[in-house]
PDB file of C-alpha atoms in Angstrom:
ATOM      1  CA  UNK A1298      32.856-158.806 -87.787  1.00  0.00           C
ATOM      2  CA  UNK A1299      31.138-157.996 -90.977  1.00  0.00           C
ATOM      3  CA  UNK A1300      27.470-157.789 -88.610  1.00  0.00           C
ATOM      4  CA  UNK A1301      28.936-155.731 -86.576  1.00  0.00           C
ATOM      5  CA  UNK A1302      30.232-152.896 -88.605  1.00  0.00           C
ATOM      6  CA  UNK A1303      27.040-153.094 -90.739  1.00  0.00           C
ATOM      7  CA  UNK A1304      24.958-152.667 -87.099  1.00  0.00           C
ATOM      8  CA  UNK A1305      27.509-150.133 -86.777  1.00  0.00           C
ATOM      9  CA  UNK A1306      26.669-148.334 -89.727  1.00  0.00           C
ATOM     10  CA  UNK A1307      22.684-148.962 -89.210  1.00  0.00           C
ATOM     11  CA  UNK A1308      23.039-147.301 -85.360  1.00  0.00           C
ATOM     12  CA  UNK A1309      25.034-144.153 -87.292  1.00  0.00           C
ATOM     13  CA  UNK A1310      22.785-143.778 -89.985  1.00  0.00           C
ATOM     14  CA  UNK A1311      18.928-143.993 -87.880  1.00  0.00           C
ATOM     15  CA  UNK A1312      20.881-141.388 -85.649  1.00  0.00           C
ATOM     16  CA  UNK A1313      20.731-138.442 -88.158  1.00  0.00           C
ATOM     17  CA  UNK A1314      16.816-139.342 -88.951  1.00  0.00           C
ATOM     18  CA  UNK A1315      15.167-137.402 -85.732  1.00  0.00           C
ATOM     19  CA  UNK A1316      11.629-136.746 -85.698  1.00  0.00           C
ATOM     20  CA  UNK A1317      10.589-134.062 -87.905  1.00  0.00           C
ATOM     21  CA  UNK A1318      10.622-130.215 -86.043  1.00  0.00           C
ATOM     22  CA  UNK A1319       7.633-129.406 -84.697  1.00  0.00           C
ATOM     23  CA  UNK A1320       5.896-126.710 -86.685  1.00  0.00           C
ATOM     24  CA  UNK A1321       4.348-124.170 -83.921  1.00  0.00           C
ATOM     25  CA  UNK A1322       0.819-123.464 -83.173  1.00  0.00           C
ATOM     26  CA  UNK A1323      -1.177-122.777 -85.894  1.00  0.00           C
ATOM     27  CA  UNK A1324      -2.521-118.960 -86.723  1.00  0.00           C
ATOM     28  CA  UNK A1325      -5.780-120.235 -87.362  1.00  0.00           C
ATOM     29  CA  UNK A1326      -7.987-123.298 -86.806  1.00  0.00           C
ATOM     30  CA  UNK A1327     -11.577-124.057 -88.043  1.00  0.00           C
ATOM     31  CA  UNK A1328     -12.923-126.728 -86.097  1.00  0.00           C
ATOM     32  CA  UNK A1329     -16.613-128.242 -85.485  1.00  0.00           C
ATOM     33  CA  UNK A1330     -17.922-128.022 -88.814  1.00  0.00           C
ATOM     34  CA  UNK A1331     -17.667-130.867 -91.998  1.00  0.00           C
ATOM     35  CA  UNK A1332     -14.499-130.413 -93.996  1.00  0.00           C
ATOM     36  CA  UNK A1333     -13.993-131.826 -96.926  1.00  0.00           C
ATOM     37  CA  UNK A1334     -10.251-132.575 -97.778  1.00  0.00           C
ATOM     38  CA  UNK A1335     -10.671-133.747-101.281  1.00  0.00           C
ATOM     39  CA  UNK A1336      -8.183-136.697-101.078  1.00  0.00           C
ATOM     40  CA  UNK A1337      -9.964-140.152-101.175  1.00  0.00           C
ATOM     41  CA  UNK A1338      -8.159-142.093 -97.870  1.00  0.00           C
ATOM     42  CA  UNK A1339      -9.651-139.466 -95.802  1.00  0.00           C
ATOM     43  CA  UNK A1340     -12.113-137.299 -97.684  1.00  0.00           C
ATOM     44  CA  UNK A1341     -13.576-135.836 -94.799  1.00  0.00           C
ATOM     45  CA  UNK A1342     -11.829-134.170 -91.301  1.00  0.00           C
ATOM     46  CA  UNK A1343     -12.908-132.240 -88.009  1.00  0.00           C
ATOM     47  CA  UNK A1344     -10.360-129.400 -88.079  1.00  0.00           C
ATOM     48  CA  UNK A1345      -8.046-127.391 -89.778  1.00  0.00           C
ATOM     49  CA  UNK A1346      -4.718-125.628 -89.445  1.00  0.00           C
ATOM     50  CA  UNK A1347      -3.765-122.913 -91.312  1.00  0.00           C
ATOM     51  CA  UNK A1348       0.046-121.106 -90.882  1.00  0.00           C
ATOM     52  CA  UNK A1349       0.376-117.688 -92.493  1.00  0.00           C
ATOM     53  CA  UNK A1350      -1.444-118.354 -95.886  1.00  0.00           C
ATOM     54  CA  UNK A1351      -1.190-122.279 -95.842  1.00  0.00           C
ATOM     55  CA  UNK A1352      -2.593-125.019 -95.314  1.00  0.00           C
ATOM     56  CA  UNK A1353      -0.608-126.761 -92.100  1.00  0.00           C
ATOM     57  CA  UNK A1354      -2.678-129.741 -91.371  1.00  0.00           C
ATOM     58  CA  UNK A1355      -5.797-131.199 -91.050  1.00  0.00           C
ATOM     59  CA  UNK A1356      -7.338-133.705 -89.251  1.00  0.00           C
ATOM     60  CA  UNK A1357      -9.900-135.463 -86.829  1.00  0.00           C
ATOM     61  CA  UNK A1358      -9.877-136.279 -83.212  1.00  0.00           C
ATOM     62  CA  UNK A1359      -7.907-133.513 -81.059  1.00  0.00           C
ATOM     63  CA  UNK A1360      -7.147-130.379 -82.909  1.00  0.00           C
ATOM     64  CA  UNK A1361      -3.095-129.184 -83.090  1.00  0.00           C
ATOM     65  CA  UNK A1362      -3.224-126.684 -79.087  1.00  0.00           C
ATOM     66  CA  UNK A1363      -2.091-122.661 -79.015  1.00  0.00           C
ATOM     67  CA  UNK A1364      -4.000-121.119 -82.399  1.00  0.00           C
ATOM     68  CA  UNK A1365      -3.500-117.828 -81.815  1.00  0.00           C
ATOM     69  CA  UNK A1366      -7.328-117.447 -83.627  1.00  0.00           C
ATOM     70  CA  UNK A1367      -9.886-120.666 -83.517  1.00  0.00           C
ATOM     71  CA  UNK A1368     -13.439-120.182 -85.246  1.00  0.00           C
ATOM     72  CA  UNK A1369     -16.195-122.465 -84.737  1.00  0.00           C
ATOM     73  CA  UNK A1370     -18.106-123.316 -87.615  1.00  0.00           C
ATOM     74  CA  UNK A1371     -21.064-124.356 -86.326  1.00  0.00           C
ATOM     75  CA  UNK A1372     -21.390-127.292 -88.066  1.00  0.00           C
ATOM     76  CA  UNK A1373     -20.971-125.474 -91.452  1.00  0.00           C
ATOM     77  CA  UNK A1374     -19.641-126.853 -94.483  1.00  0.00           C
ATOM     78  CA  UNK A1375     -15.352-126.127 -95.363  1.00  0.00           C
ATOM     79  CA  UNK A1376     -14.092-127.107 -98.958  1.00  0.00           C
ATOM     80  CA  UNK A1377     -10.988-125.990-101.153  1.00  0.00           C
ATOM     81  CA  UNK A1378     -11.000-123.299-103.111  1.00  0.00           C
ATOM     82  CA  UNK A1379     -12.433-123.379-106.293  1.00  0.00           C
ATOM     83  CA  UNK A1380     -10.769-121.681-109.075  1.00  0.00           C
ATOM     84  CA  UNK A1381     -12.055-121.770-112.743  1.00  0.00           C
ATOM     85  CA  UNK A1382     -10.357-119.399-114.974  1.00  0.00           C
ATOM     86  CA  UNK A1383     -13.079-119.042-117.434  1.00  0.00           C
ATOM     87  CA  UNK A1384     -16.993-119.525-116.968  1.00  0.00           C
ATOM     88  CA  UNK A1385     -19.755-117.907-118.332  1.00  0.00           C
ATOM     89  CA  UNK A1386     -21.453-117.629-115.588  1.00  0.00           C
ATOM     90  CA  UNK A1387     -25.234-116.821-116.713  1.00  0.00           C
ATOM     91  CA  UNK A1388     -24.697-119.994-119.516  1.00  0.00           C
ATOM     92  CA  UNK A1389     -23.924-121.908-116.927  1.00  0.00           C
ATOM     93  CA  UNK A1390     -26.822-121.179-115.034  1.00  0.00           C
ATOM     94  CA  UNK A1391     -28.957-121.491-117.725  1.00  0.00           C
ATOM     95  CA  UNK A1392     -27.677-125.089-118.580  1.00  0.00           C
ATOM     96  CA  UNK A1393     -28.667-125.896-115.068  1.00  0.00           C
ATOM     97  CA  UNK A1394     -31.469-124.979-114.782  1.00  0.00           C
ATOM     98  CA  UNK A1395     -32.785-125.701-118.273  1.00  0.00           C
ATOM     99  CA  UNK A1396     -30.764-128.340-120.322  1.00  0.00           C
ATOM    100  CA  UNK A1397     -27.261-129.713-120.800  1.00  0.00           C
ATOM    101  CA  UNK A1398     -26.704-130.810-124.563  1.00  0.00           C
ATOM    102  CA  UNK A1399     -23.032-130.016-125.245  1.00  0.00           C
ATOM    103  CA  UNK A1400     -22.297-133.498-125.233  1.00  0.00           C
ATOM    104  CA  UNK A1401     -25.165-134.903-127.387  1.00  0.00           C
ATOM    105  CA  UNK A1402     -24.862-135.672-131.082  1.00  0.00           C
ATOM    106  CA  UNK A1403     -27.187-138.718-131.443  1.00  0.00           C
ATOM    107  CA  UNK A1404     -30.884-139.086-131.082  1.00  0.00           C
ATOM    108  CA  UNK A1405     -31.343-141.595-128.099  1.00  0.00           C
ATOM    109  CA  UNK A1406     -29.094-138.634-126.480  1.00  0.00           C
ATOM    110  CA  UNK A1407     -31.327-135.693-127.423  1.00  0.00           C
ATOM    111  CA  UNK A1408     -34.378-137.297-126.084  1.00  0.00           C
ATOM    112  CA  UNK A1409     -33.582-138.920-123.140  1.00  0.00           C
ATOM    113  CA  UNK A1410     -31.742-135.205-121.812  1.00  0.00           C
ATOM    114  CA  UNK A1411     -35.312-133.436-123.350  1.00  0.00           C
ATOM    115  CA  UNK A1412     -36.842-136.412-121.213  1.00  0.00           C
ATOM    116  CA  UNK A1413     -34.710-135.419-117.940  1.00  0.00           C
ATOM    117  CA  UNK A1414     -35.646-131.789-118.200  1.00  0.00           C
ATOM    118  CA  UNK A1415     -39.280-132.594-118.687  1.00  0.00           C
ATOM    119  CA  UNK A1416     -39.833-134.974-115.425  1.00  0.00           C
ATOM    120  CA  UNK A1417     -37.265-132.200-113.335  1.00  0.00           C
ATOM    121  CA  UNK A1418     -38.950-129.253-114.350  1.00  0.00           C
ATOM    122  CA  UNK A1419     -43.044-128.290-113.501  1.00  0.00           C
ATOM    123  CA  UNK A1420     -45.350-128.734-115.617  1.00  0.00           C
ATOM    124  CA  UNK A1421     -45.670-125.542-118.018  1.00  0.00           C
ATOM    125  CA  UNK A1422     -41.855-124.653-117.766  1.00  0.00           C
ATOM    126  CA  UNK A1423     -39.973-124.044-120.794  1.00  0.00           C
ATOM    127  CA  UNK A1424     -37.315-126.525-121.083  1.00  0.00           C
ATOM    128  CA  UNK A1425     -34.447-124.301-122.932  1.00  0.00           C
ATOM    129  CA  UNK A1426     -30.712-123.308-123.922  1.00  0.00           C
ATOM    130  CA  UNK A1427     -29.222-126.939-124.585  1.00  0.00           C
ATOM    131  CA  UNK A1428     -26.379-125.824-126.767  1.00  0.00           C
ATOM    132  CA  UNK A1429     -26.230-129.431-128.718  1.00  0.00           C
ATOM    133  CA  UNK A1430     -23.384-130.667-130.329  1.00  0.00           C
ATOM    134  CA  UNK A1431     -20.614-128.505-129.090  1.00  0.00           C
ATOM    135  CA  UNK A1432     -18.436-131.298-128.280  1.00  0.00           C
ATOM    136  CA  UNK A1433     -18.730-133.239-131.282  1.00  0.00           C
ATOM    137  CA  UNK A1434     -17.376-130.147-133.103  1.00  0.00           C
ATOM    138  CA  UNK A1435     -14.320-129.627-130.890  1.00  0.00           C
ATOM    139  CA  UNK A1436     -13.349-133.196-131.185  1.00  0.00           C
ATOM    140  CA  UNK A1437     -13.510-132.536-134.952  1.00  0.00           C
ATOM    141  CA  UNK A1438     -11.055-130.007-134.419  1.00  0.00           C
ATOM    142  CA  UNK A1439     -12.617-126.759-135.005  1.00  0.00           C
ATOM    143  CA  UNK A1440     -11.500-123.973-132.752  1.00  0.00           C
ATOM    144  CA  UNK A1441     -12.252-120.860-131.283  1.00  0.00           C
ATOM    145  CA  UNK A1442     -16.101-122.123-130.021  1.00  0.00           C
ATOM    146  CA  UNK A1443     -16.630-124.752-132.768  1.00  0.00           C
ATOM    147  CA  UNK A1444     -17.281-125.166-136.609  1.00  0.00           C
ATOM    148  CA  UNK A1445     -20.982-125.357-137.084  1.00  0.00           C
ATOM    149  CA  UNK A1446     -20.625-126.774-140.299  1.00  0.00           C
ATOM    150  CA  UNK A1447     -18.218-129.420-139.084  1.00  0.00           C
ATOM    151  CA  UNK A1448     -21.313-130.874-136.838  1.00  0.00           C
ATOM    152  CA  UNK A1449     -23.328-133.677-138.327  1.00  0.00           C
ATOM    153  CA  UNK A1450     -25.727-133.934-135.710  1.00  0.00           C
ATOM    154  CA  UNK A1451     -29.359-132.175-136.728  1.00  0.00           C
ATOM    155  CA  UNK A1452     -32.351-133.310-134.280  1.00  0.00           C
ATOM    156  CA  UNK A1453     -35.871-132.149-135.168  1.00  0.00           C
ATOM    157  CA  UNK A1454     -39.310-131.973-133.862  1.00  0.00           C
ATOM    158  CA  UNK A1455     -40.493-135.051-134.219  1.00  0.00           C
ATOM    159  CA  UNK A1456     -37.896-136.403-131.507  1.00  0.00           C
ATOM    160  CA  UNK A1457     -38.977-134.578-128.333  1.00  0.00           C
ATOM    161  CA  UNK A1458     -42.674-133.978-129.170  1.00  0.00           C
ATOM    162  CA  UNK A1459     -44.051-137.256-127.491  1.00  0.00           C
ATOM    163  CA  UNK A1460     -41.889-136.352-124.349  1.00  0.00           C
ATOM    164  CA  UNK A1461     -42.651-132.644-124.242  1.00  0.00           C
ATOM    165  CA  UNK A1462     -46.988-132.698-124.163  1.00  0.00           C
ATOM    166  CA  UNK A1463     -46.582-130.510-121.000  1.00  0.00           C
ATOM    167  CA  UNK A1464     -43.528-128.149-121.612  1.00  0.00           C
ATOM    168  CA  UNK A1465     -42.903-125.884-124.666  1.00  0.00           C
ATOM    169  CA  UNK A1466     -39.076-126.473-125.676  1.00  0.00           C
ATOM    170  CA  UNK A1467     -37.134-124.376-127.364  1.00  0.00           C
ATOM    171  CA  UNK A1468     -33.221-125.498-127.342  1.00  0.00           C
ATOM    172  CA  UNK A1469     -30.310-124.117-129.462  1.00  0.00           C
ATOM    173  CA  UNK A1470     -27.292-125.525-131.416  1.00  0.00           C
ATOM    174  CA  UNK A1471     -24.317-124.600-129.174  1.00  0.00           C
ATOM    175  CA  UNK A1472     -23.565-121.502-132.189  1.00  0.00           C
ATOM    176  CA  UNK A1473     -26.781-120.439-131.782  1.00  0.00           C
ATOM    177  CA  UNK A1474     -27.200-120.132-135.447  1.00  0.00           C
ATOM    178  CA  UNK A1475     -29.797-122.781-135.093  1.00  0.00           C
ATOM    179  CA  UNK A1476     -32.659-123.339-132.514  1.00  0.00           C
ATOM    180  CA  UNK A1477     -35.459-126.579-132.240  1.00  0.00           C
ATOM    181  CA  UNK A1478     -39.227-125.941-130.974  1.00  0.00           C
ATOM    182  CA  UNK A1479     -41.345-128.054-130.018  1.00  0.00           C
ATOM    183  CA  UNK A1480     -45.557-128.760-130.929  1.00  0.00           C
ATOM    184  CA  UNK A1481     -46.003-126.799-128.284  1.00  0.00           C
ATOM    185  CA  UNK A1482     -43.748-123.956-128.364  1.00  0.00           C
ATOM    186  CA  UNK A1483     -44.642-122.806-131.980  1.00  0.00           C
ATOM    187  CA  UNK A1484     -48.629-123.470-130.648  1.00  0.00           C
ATOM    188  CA  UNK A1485     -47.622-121.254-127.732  1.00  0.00           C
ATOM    189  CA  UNK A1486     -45.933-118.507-129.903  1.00  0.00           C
ATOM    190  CA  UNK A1487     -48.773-118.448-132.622  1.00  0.00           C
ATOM    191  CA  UNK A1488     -46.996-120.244-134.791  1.00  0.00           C
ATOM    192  CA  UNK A1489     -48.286-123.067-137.579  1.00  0.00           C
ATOM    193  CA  UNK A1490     -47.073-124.004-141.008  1.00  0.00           C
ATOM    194  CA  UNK A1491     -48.325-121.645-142.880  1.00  0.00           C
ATOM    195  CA  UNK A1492     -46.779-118.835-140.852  1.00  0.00           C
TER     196      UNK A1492
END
């Protein structure tokens, strides 16, 4: 007796769990392109389906039928959104496309980034910008950009010249209250010891 009621009570219960509704053709679909999704089991799909201003589903094989609009992407690349609430966009440029030092505070660090810039960049470029030792000052504490004086980290010539005979370098301290140049740079600008 006891099986049956609980079979009873199974049968009742799977009764109320139908299939989820249908949501409707989609408003728009972007199919034949890559689309990246973002989430690691399935980081990449074929098409997506997008209802009023969200995102309805997304997929590979056989796109969702009806889309009232369907653009072909041509084999064009589709990824999220990205949103950053605060870049400076020309600094970040700059650290691209001359050198990254907002995480160095140590020697080994300095030179092997110097060392990066030097074998990415042609010969005669100025490696530049660097903005060393930001971190290390916000992990001291300081706020509002850093505390200069709170960062103990102070490279000097003598580190990058070896690694720098074919680019002039001229990188700051993330304040820009202080800036490093190489041999070659202060050659370049006229510059010597006596100057």
């Amino acid at each position: 007796m006891r099986r049956v009621i609980l079979l009873l009570t199974a049968a009742v219960l799977l009764a109320g769990c139908g299939a989820p509704e249908p949501i409707g053709p989609p408003d728009l679909l972007l199919q034949g392109g890559r689309i990246w999704t973002g989430n690691p089991e399935q980081p990449w799909a074929e098409w997506l389906a997008i209802r009023g201003e969200r995102v309805a589903s997304v997929g590979s094989g056989t796109p969702p039928a009806g889309a009232a609009q369907t653009l072909e992407l041509g084999g064009r690349l589709v990824v999220p959104g990205f949103n950053d609430s605060h870049v400076h966009f020309a600094n970040a440029g700059e650290l691209l496309l001359g050198t990254n030092l907002l995480d160095v505070h140590d020697d080994e660090g300095f030179r092997q980034r110097i060392r990066e810039a030097a074998n990415r960049l042609p010969v005669g470029s100025w490696i530049t910008n660097g903005d060393w030792g930001a971190y290390e000052a916000w992990a001291m504490g300081s706020a509002g950009g850093g505390d200069p004086g709170r960062s103990s980290y102070r490279p000097y010539r003598g580190l990058i010249d070896a690694d720098t005979p074919d680019h002039p370098v001229l990188v700051t301290r993330f304040d820009r209250q202080v800036g490093l140049a190489n041999a070659l740079a202060l050659d370049s600008l006229g510059l010597e010891s006596e100057t």
